[in-house]
PDB file of C-alpha atoms in Angstrom:
ATOM      1  CA  UNK Q   1     112.261  68.185 100.772  1.00  0.00           C
ATOM      2  CA  UNK Q   2     112.606  68.161  97.131  1.00  0.00           C
ATOM      3  CA  UNK Q   3     115.496  66.664  95.368  1.00  0.00           C
ATOM      4  CA  UNK Q   4     114.820  66.057  91.709  1.00  0.00           C
ATOM      5  CA  UNK Q   5     113.589  68.386  88.991  1.00  0.00           C
ATOM      6  CA  UNK Q   6     112.711  65.542  86.694  1.00  0.00           C
ATOM      7  CA  UNK Q   7     109.046  64.574  86.136  1.00  0.00           C
ATOM      8  CA  UNK Q   8     108.097  68.114  86.476  1.00  0.00           C
ATOM      9  CA  UNK Q   9     105.983  70.126  84.000  1.00  0.00           C
ATOM     10  CA  UNK Q  10     106.762  73.638  82.888  1.00  0.00           C
ATOM     11  CA  UNK Q  11     104.434  75.858  80.826  1.00  0.00           C
ATOM     12  CA  UNK Q  12     106.358  78.698  78.869  1.00  0.00           C
ATOM     13  CA  UNK Q  13     104.472  81.240  76.892  1.00  0.00           C
ATOM     14  CA  UNK Q  14     106.401  82.783  73.870  1.00  0.00           C
ATOM     15  CA  UNK Q  15     108.013  79.308  73.872  1.00  0.00           C
ATOM     16  CA  UNK Q  16     108.393  78.695  70.171  1.00  0.00           C
ATOM     17  CA  UNK Q  17     111.181  81.184  69.584  1.00  0.00           C
ATOM     18  CA  UNK Q  18     113.340  83.651  71.101  1.00  0.00           C
ATOM     19  CA  UNK Q  19     113.961  83.779  74.761  1.00  0.00           C
ATOM     20  CA  UNK Q  20     111.102  81.283  75.483  1.00  0.00           C
ATOM     21  CA  UNK Q  21     112.525  78.585  73.070  1.00  0.00           C
ATOM     22  CA  UNK Q  22     115.815  78.784  74.701  1.00  0.00           C
ATOM     23  CA  UNK Q  23     114.108  78.399  78.046  1.00  0.00           C
ATOM     24  CA  UNK Q  24     112.235  75.508  76.828  1.00  0.00           C
ATOM     25  CA  UNK Q  25     115.300  73.892  75.494  1.00  0.00           C
ATOM     26  CA  UNK Q  26     117.208  74.222  78.612  1.00  0.00           C
ATOM     27  CA  UNK Q  27     114.580  72.974  80.954  1.00  0.00           C
ATOM     28  CA  UNK Q  28     113.802  69.976  78.608  1.00  0.00           C
ATOM     29  CA  UNK Q  29     117.290  69.078  78.598  1.00  0.00           C
ATOM     30  CA  UNK Q  30     117.149  68.924  82.391  1.00  0.00           C
ATOM     31  CA  UNK Q  31     114.461  66.352  82.229  1.00  0.00           C
ATOM     32  CA  UNK Q  32     111.564  68.721  82.651  1.00  0.00           C
ATOM     33  CA  UNK Q  33     108.427  68.253  80.595  1.00  0.00           C
ATOM     34  CA  UNK Q  34     107.606  71.428  78.644  1.00  0.00           C
ATOM     35  CA  UNK Q  35     104.418  73.032  77.150  1.00  0.00           C
ATOM     36  CA  UNK Q  36     105.114  75.826  74.871  1.00  0.00           C
ATOM     37  CA  UNK Q  37     102.432  78.443  74.223  1.00  0.00           C
ATOM     38  CA  UNK Q  38     102.318  80.790  71.110  1.00  0.00           C
ATOM     39  CA  UNK Q  39     100.028  81.739  68.390  1.00  0.00           C
ATOM     40  CA  UNK Q  40     101.923  79.903  65.012  1.00  0.00           C
ATOM     41  CA  UNK Q  41     100.792  76.299  65.645  1.00  0.00           C
ATOM     42  CA  UNK Q  42     103.042  75.317  62.526  1.00  0.00           C
ATOM     43  CA  UNK Q  43     106.038  76.568  64.446  1.00  0.00           C
ATOM     44  CA  UNK Q  44     104.742  75.169  67.653  1.00  0.00           C
ATOM     45  CA  UNK Q  45     104.550  71.759  66.175  1.00  0.00           C
ATOM     46  CA  UNK Q  46     107.901  71.946  64.666  1.00  0.00           C
ATOM     47  CA  UNK Q  47     109.466  73.145  67.918  1.00  0.00           C
ATOM     48  CA  UNK Q  48     107.601  70.340  69.928  1.00  0.00           C
ATOM     49  CA  UNK Q  49     108.863  67.645  67.476  1.00  0.00           C
ATOM     50  CA  UNK Q  50     112.210  68.971  67.876  1.00  0.00           C
ATOM     51  CA  UNK Q  51     111.997  68.727  71.786  1.00  0.00           C
ATOM     52  CA  UNK Q  52     110.712  65.161  71.651  1.00  0.00           C
ATOM     53  CA  UNK Q  53     113.392  64.041  69.273  1.00  0.00           C
ATOM     54  CA  UNK Q  54     116.248  65.646  71.327  1.00  0.00           C
ATOM     55  CA  UNK Q  55     114.832  65.380  74.897  1.00  0.00           C
ATOM     56  CA  UNK Q  56     112.469  62.346  75.048  1.00  0.00           C
ATOM     57  CA  UNK Q  57     110.704  61.768  78.166  1.00  0.00           C
ATOM     58  CA  UNK Q  58     108.183  58.698  77.578  1.00  0.00           C
ATOM     59  CA  UNK Q  59     105.114  58.065  75.462  1.00  0.00           C
ATOM     60  CA  UNK Q  60     102.975  59.274  78.463  1.00  0.00           C
ATOM     61  CA  UNK Q  61     104.589  62.422  79.083  1.00  0.00           C
ATOM     62  CA  UNK Q  62     105.696  64.060  75.849  1.00  0.00           C
ATOM     63  CA  UNK Q  63     106.521  67.674  75.391  1.00  0.00           C
ATOM     64  CA  UNK Q  64     103.574  69.411  74.085  1.00  0.00           C
ATOM     65  CA  UNK Q  65     102.052  72.829  72.874  1.00  0.00           C
ATOM     66  CA  UNK Q  66      99.046  75.171  73.208  1.00  0.00           C
ATOM     67  CA  UNK Q  67      98.266  77.289  70.170  1.00  0.00           C
ATOM     68  CA  UNK Q  68      96.622  80.463  71.348  1.00  0.00           C
ATOM     69  CA  UNK Q  69      96.975  84.304  70.501  1.00  0.00           C
ATOM     70  CA  UNK Q  70      97.544  86.166  73.810  1.00  0.00           C
ATOM     71  CA  UNK Q  71      96.234  89.522  72.310  1.00  0.00           C
ATOM     72  CA  UNK Q  72      92.822  87.837  73.317  1.00  0.00           C
ATOM     73  CA  UNK Q  73      93.556  87.952  76.840  1.00  0.00           C
ATOM     74  CA  UNK Q  74      89.814  88.149  77.711  1.00  0.00           C
ATOM     75  CA  UNK Q  75      89.349  84.427  76.640  1.00  0.00           C
ATOM     76  CA  UNK Q  76      92.536  82.947  78.041  1.00  0.00           C
ATOM     77  CA  UNK Q  77      90.701  81.428  80.959  1.00  0.00           C
ATOM     78  CA  UNK Q  78      87.881  80.028  79.019  1.00  0.00           C
ATOM     79  CA  UNK Q  79      90.092  78.556  76.418  1.00  0.00           C
ATOM     80  CA  UNK Q  80      92.446  77.030  79.027  1.00  0.00           C
ATOM     81  CA  UNK Q  81      89.685  75.475  80.879  1.00  0.00           C
ATOM     82  CA  UNK Q  82      87.502  74.178  77.914  1.00  0.00           C
ATOM     83  CA  UNK Q  83      90.336  73.342  75.403  1.00  0.00           C
ATOM     84  CA  UNK Q  84      93.598  72.705  77.062  1.00  0.00           C
ATOM     85  CA  UNK Q  85      93.013  71.815  80.618  1.00  0.00           C
ATOM     86  CA  UNK Q  86      94.914  68.473  80.187  1.00  0.00           C
ATOM     87  CA  UNK Q  87      97.908  70.532  79.046  1.00  0.00           C
ATOM     88  CA  UNK Q  88      97.582  72.744  82.096  1.00  0.00           C
ATOM     89  CA  UNK Q  89      96.310  70.783  85.074  1.00  0.00           C
ATOM     90  CA  UNK Q  90      99.752  69.361  86.232  1.00  0.00           C
ATOM     91  CA  UNK Q  91     101.892  72.243  85.399  1.00  0.00           C
ATOM     92  CA  UNK Q  92     104.089  73.169  88.437  1.00  0.00           C
ATOM     93  CA  UNK Q  93     106.328  75.794  86.694  1.00  0.00           C
ATOM     94  CA  UNK Q  94     104.854  78.566  84.780  1.00  0.00           C
ATOM     95  CA  UNK Q  95     107.175  80.903  82.877  1.00  0.00           C
ATOM     96  CA  UNK Q  96     105.268  84.080  81.332  1.00  0.00           C
ATOM     97  CA  UNK Q  97     107.939  84.931  78.669  1.00  0.00           C
ATOM     98  CA  UNK Q  98     105.836  86.151  75.648  1.00  0.00           C
ATOM     99  CA  UNK Q  99     106.471  89.699  74.798  1.00  0.00           C
ATOM    100  CA  UNK Q 100     105.420  92.461  72.404  1.00  0.00           C
ATOM    101  CA  UNK Q 101     106.759  95.998  71.738  1.00  0.00           C
ATOM    102  CA  UNK Q 102     105.980  98.991  69.547  1.00  0.00           C
ATOM    103  CA  UNK Q 103     108.056 100.623  66.889  1.00  0.00           C
ATOM    104  CA  UNK Q 104     106.992 103.994  67.114  1.00  0.00           C
ATOM    105  CA  UNK Q 105     106.531 107.138  69.552  1.00  0.00           C
ATOM    106  CA  UNK Q 106     103.363 106.957  71.464  1.00  0.00           C
ATOM    107  CA  UNK Q 107     101.834 109.589  69.100  1.00  0.00           C
ATOM    108  CA  UNK Q 108     102.174 107.366  66.378  1.00  0.00           C
ATOM    109  CA  UNK Q 109     100.984 104.086  68.088  1.00  0.00           C
ATOM    110  CA  UNK Q 110      97.498 102.872  67.142  1.00  0.00           C
ATOM    111  CA  UNK Q 111      95.154 102.366  70.096  1.00  0.00           C
ATOM    112  CA  UNK Q 112      94.658  98.481  69.064  1.00  0.00           C
ATOM    113  CA  UNK Q 113      98.425  98.119  69.074  1.00  0.00           C
ATOM    114  CA  UNK Q 114      98.565  99.629  72.587  1.00  0.00           C
ATOM    115  CA  UNK Q 115      95.779  97.079  73.697  1.00  0.00           C
ATOM    116  CA  UNK Q 116      97.834  94.141  72.056  1.00  0.00           C
ATOM    117  CA  UNK Q 117     100.780  95.128  73.898  1.00  0.00           C
ATOM    118  CA  UNK Q 118      99.223  95.305  77.360  1.00  0.00           C
ATOM    119  CA  UNK Q 119      97.359  92.183  76.547  1.00  0.00           C
ATOM    120  CA  UNK Q 120     100.412  90.226  75.850  1.00  0.00           C
ATOM    121  CA  UNK Q 121     102.880  91.800  78.184  1.00  0.00           C
ATOM    122  CA  UNK Q 122     100.584  92.089  81.351  1.00  0.00           C
ATOM    123  CA  UNK Q 123      96.922  90.901  81.066  1.00  0.00           C
ATOM    124  CA  UNK Q 124      97.889  87.411  79.610  1.00  0.00           C
ATOM    125  CA  UNK Q 125     100.466  86.942  82.579  1.00  0.00           C
ATOM    126  CA  UNK Q 126      98.186  88.021  85.272  1.00  0.00           C
ATOM    127  CA  UNK Q 127      95.166  85.731  84.062  1.00  0.00           C
ATOM    128  CA  UNK Q 128      97.682  82.885  83.622  1.00  0.00           C
ATOM    129  CA  UNK Q 129      99.189  83.422  87.226  1.00  0.00           C
ATOM    130  CA  UNK Q 130      95.661  83.400  88.576  1.00  0.00           C
ATOM    131  CA  UNK Q 131      94.721  80.137  86.876  1.00  0.00           C
ATOM    132  CA  UNK Q 132      98.160  78.583  87.956  1.00  0.00           C
ATOM    133  CA  UNK Q 133      98.042  79.585  91.656  1.00  0.00           C
ATOM    134  CA  UNK Q 134      94.489  78.751  92.128  1.00  0.00           C
ATOM    135  CA  UNK Q 135      95.222  75.226  90.565  1.00  0.00           C
ATOM    136  CA  UNK Q 136      98.277  74.978  92.812  1.00  0.00           C
ATOM    137  CA  UNK Q 137      96.466  75.906  96.048  1.00  0.00           C
ATOM    138  CA  UNK Q 138      93.880  73.312  95.441  1.00  0.00           C
ATOM    139  CA  UNK Q 139      96.647  70.533  95.492  1.00  0.00           C
ATOM    140  CA  UNK Q 140      96.579  68.703  98.848  1.00  0.00           C
ATOM    141  CA  UNK Q 141      99.944  66.860  98.397  1.00  0.00           C
ATOM    142  CA  UNK Q 142     102.956  68.830  97.650  1.00  0.00           C
ATOM    143  CA  UNK Q 143     105.246  66.422  95.925  1.00  0.00           C
ATOM    144  CA  UNK Q 144     107.048  69.146  93.990  1.00  0.00           C
ATOM    145  CA  UNK Q 145     107.441  73.078  94.264  1.00  0.00           C
ATOM    146  CA  UNK Q 146     105.169  75.394  92.436  1.00  0.00           C
ATOM    147  CA  UNK Q 147     107.214  78.114  90.684  1.00  0.00           C
ATOM    148  CA  UNK Q 148     106.034  81.311  88.746  1.00  0.00           C
ATOM    149  CA  UNK Q 149     108.507  83.179  86.870  1.00  0.00           C
ATOM    150  CA  UNK Q 150     107.745  86.313  85.176  1.00  0.00           C
ATOM    151  CA  UNK Q 151     110.174  87.539  82.394  1.00  0.00           C
ATOM    152  CA  UNK Q 152     110.053  91.328  82.702  1.00  0.00           C
ATOM    153  CA  UNK Q 153     112.980  93.878  81.515  1.00  0.00           C
ATOM    154  CA  UNK Q 154     115.454  95.890  82.860  1.00  0.00           C
ATOM    155  CA  UNK Q 155     113.749  99.007  81.343  1.00  0.00           C
ATOM    156  CA  UNK Q 156     111.217  98.450  84.008  1.00  0.00           C
ATOM    157  CA  UNK Q 157     113.550 100.203  86.240  1.00  0.00           C
ATOM    158  CA  UNK Q 158     113.665 103.744  86.302  1.00  0.00           C
ATOM    159  CA  UNK Q 159     116.939 104.842  85.179  1.00  0.00           C
ATOM    160  CA  UNK Q 160     118.306 107.123  82.441  1.00  0.00           C
ATOM    161  CA  UNK Q 161     120.394 104.456  80.821  1.00  0.00           C
ATOM    162  CA  UNK Q 162     117.409 102.113  80.493  1.00  0.00           C
ATOM    163  CA  UNK Q 163     115.264 104.522  78.439  1.00  0.00           C
ATOM    164  CA  UNK Q 164     113.998 103.103  74.959  1.00  0.00           C
ATOM    165  CA  UNK Q 165     112.730 105.606  72.363  1.00  0.00           C
ATOM    166  CA  UNK Q 166     109.526 104.433  70.698  1.00  0.00           C
ATOM    167  CA  UNK Q 167     108.956 101.647  73.353  1.00  0.00           C
ATOM    168  CA  UNK Q 168     106.773 103.683  76.140  1.00  0.00           C
ATOM    169  CA  UNK Q 169     103.931 101.072  76.335  1.00  0.00           C
ATOM    170  CA  UNK Q 170     106.238  98.093  76.349  1.00  0.00           C
ATOM    171  CA  UNK Q 171     108.300  99.756  79.379  1.00  0.00           C
ATOM    172  CA  UNK Q 172     105.072 100.668  81.193  1.00  0.00           C
ATOM    173  CA  UNK Q 173     103.801  96.976  80.787  1.00  0.00           C
ATOM    174  CA  UNK Q 174     107.129  95.488  82.111  1.00  0.00           C
ATOM    175  CA  UNK Q 175     107.285  97.895  85.001  1.00  0.00           C
ATOM    176  CA  UNK Q 176     103.622  96.919  85.865  1.00  0.00           C
ATOM    177  CA  UNK Q 177     104.462  93.199  85.641  1.00  0.00           C
ATOM    178  CA  UNK Q 178     107.180  93.588  88.272  1.00  0.00           C
ATOM    179  CA  UNK Q 179     104.953  95.474  90.791  1.00  0.00           C
ATOM    180  CA  UNK Q 180     102.167  92.523  89.955  1.00  0.00           C
ATOM    181  CA  UNK Q 181     104.811  89.786  90.950  1.00  0.00           C
ATOM    182  CA  UNK Q 182     105.836  91.608  94.263  1.00  0.00           C
ATOM    183  CA  UNK Q 183     102.072  92.036  94.957  1.00  0.00           C
ATOM    184  CA  UNK Q 184     101.020  88.464  94.492  1.00  0.00           C
ATOM    185  CA  UNK Q 185     104.058  87.286  96.594  1.00  0.00           C
ATOM    186  CA  UNK Q 186     102.600  89.203  99.489  1.00  0.00           C
ATOM    187  CA  UNK Q 187      99.205  87.841  98.744  1.00  0.00           C
ATOM    188  CA  UNK Q 188     100.596  84.276  98.988  1.00  0.00           C
ATOM    189  CA  UNK Q 189     102.481  85.127 102.175  1.00  0.00           C
ATOM    190  CA  UNK Q 190      99.212  86.426 103.694  1.00  0.00           C
ATOM    191  CA  UNK Q 191      97.305  83.166 102.488  1.00  0.00           C
ATOM    192  CA  UNK Q 192     100.030  80.939 103.960  1.00  0.00           C
ATOM    193  CA  UNK Q 193      99.946  82.646 107.376  1.00  0.00           C
ATOM    194  CA  UNK Q 194      95.964  82.114 107.469  1.00  0.00           C
ATOM    195  CA  UNK Q 195      96.211  78.464 106.273  1.00  0.00           C
ATOM    196  CA  UNK Q 196      99.310  77.586 108.191  1.00  0.00           C
ATOM    197  CA  UNK Q 197     101.542  76.770 105.407  1.00  0.00           C
ATOM    198  CA  UNK Q 198     100.871  74.615 102.374  1.00  0.00           C
ATOM    199  CA  UNK Q 199     101.249  75.495  98.784  1.00  0.00           C
ATOM    200  CA  UNK Q 200     100.799  79.348  99.422  1.00  0.00           C
ATOM    201  CA  UNK Q 201     103.713  79.413 101.975  1.00  0.00           C
ATOM    202  CA  UNK Q 202     105.963  77.459  99.644  1.00  0.00           C
ATOM    203  CA  UNK Q 203     105.248  79.768  96.648  1.00  0.00           C
ATOM    204  CA  UNK Q 204     105.623  82.874  98.676  1.00  0.00           C
ATOM    205  CA  UNK Q 205     109.182  81.870 100.039  1.00  0.00           C
ATOM    206  CA  UNK Q 206     110.562  80.132  96.799  1.00  0.00           C
ATOM    207  CA  UNK Q 207     107.994  80.261  94.232  1.00  0.00           C
ATOM    208  CA  UNK Q 208     107.346  83.684  92.810  1.00  0.00           C
ATOM    209  CA  UNK Q 209     109.965  85.363  90.816  1.00  0.00           C
ATOM    210  CA  UNK Q 210     110.598  88.080  88.254  1.00  0.00           C
ATOM    211  CA  UNK Q 211     113.666  88.365  86.124  1.00  0.00           C
ATOM    212  CA  UNK Q 212     114.879  91.701  84.693  1.00  0.00           C
ATOM    213  CA  UNK Q 213     116.920  90.870  81.631  1.00  0.00           C
ATOM    214  CA  UNK Q 214     118.990  93.509  79.776  1.00  0.00           C
ATOM    215  CA  UNK Q 215     118.872  94.181  75.985  1.00  0.00           C
ATOM    216  CA  UNK Q 216     118.720  90.874  74.218  1.00  0.00           C
ATOM    217  CA  UNK Q 217     119.591  91.602  70.494  1.00  0.00           C
ATOM    218  CA  UNK Q 218     118.858  88.334  68.532  1.00  0.00           C
ATOM    219  CA  UNK Q 219     115.078  88.270  69.446  1.00  0.00           C
ATOM    220  CA  UNK Q 220     112.274  89.936  67.616  1.00  0.00           C
ATOM    221  CA  UNK Q 221     111.878  92.497  70.150  1.00  0.00           C
ATOM    222  CA  UNK Q 222     115.553  93.229  70.139  1.00  0.00           C
ATOM    223  CA  UNK Q 223     115.526  93.923  66.489  1.00  0.00           C
ATOM    224  CA  UNK Q 224     112.798  96.065  66.691  1.00  0.00           C
ATOM    225  CA  UNK Q 225     113.410  98.579  69.628  1.00  0.00           C
ATOM    226  CA  UNK Q 226     115.513 101.759  69.199  1.00  0.00           C
ATOM    227  CA  UNK Q 227     117.933 102.356  71.932  1.00  0.00           C
ATOM    228  CA  UNK Q 228     118.263 106.166  72.662  1.00  0.00           C
ATOM    229  CA  UNK Q 229     121.398 107.944  71.639  1.00  0.00           C
ATOM    230  CA  UNK Q 230     123.711 108.312  74.849  1.00  0.00           C
ATOM    231  CA  UNK Q 231     121.965 105.344  76.663  1.00  0.00           C
ATOM    232  CA  UNK Q 232     123.747 102.166  77.393  1.00  0.00           C
ATOM    233  CA  UNK Q 233     121.220  99.293  78.178  1.00  0.00           C
ATOM    234  CA  UNK Q 234     123.327  96.312  79.608  1.00  0.00           C
ATOM    235  CA  UNK Q 235     123.000  93.304  77.027  1.00  0.00           C
ATOM    236  CA  UNK Q 236     121.869  89.735  78.214  1.00  0.00           C
ATOM    237  CA  UNK Q 237     121.852  86.517  76.075  1.00  0.00           C
ATOM    238  CA  UNK Q 238     119.054  84.161  75.721  1.00  0.00           C
ATOM    239  CA  UNK Q 239     121.061  81.507  77.380  1.00  0.00           C
ATOM    240  CA  UNK Q 240     121.892  83.584  80.647  1.00  0.00           C
ATOM    241  CA  UNK Q 241     118.150  84.143  81.008  1.00  0.00           C
ATOM    242  CA  UNK Q 242     117.401  80.320  80.568  1.00  0.00           C
ATOM    243  CA  UNK Q 243     120.087  79.564  83.160  1.00  0.00           C
ATOM    244  CA  UNK Q 244     118.703  82.011  85.358  1.00  0.00           C
ATOM    245  CA  UNK Q 245     115.275  80.175  85.015  1.00  0.00           C
ATOM    246  CA  UNK Q 246     117.038  76.900  85.607  1.00  0.00           C
ATOM    247  CA  UNK Q 247     118.758  78.060  88.624  1.00  0.00           C
ATOM    248  CA  UNK Q 248     115.489  79.195  90.127  1.00  0.00           C
ATOM    249  CA  UNK Q 249     113.798  75.804  89.499  1.00  0.00           C
ATOM    250  CA  UNK Q 250     116.847  74.131  91.127  1.00  0.00           C
ATOM    251  CA  UNK Q 251     117.040  76.101  94.113  1.00  0.00           C
ATOM    252  CA  UNK Q 252     113.215  75.786  94.867  1.00  0.00           C
ATOM    253  CA  UNK Q 253     114.019  71.908  94.556  1.00  0.00           C
ATOM    254  CA  UNK Q 254     116.960  71.942  96.867  1.00  0.00           C
ATOM    255  CA  UNK Q 255     119.168  70.851  94.088  1.00  0.00           C
TER     256      UNK Q 255
END
């Protein structure tokens, strides 16, 4: 049914640096319009300018950005609808990539820091996923697949080799993100059966994904975490994660 991944639109949270920036670069290089979301507007402007120079599309479909602090997850829906709907309304690929971790044991972690980690890693992806799915379901003509990709972490899996000392909230939030992804896939499968197919069925079959990358050293989170003595968390590069995202998009489009 679908063949080309060009003329599609991806929103990538945490897209101004690290893993998100590499994903944005990879998708843009393959003809996909990208909108990146993070809180540093100056960095966003610089990254978007670079993307438009390296991977131009056309004057009407330029790469863009949304400046938003995901720690204020209670206002995401309102902000998207009131300020950024033009950047969001035709998004058919959502990559929840923004992440935040702590650097201390739980006993030394401030309550506001715990709230910020949960907001960025879990609540924000949930709210953005809700908006994305709700908007997708309203589409009557499916001219391209709708794809949701949540970037979790291998530490979400219970294994003695995956333990991170001083990152208990991060680990918990990523484990919850995995279960959330699995749950919404089932919801969409249920909706697809009730409504005889459509976007819900397509998303339940090819559109809901969670990635569990290993330790990525050259990121802000990678530089801050402390791997426990005697543990050996597998390493993953930013490029490998970006290629996994691209593969998901291609497979959903039957490319």
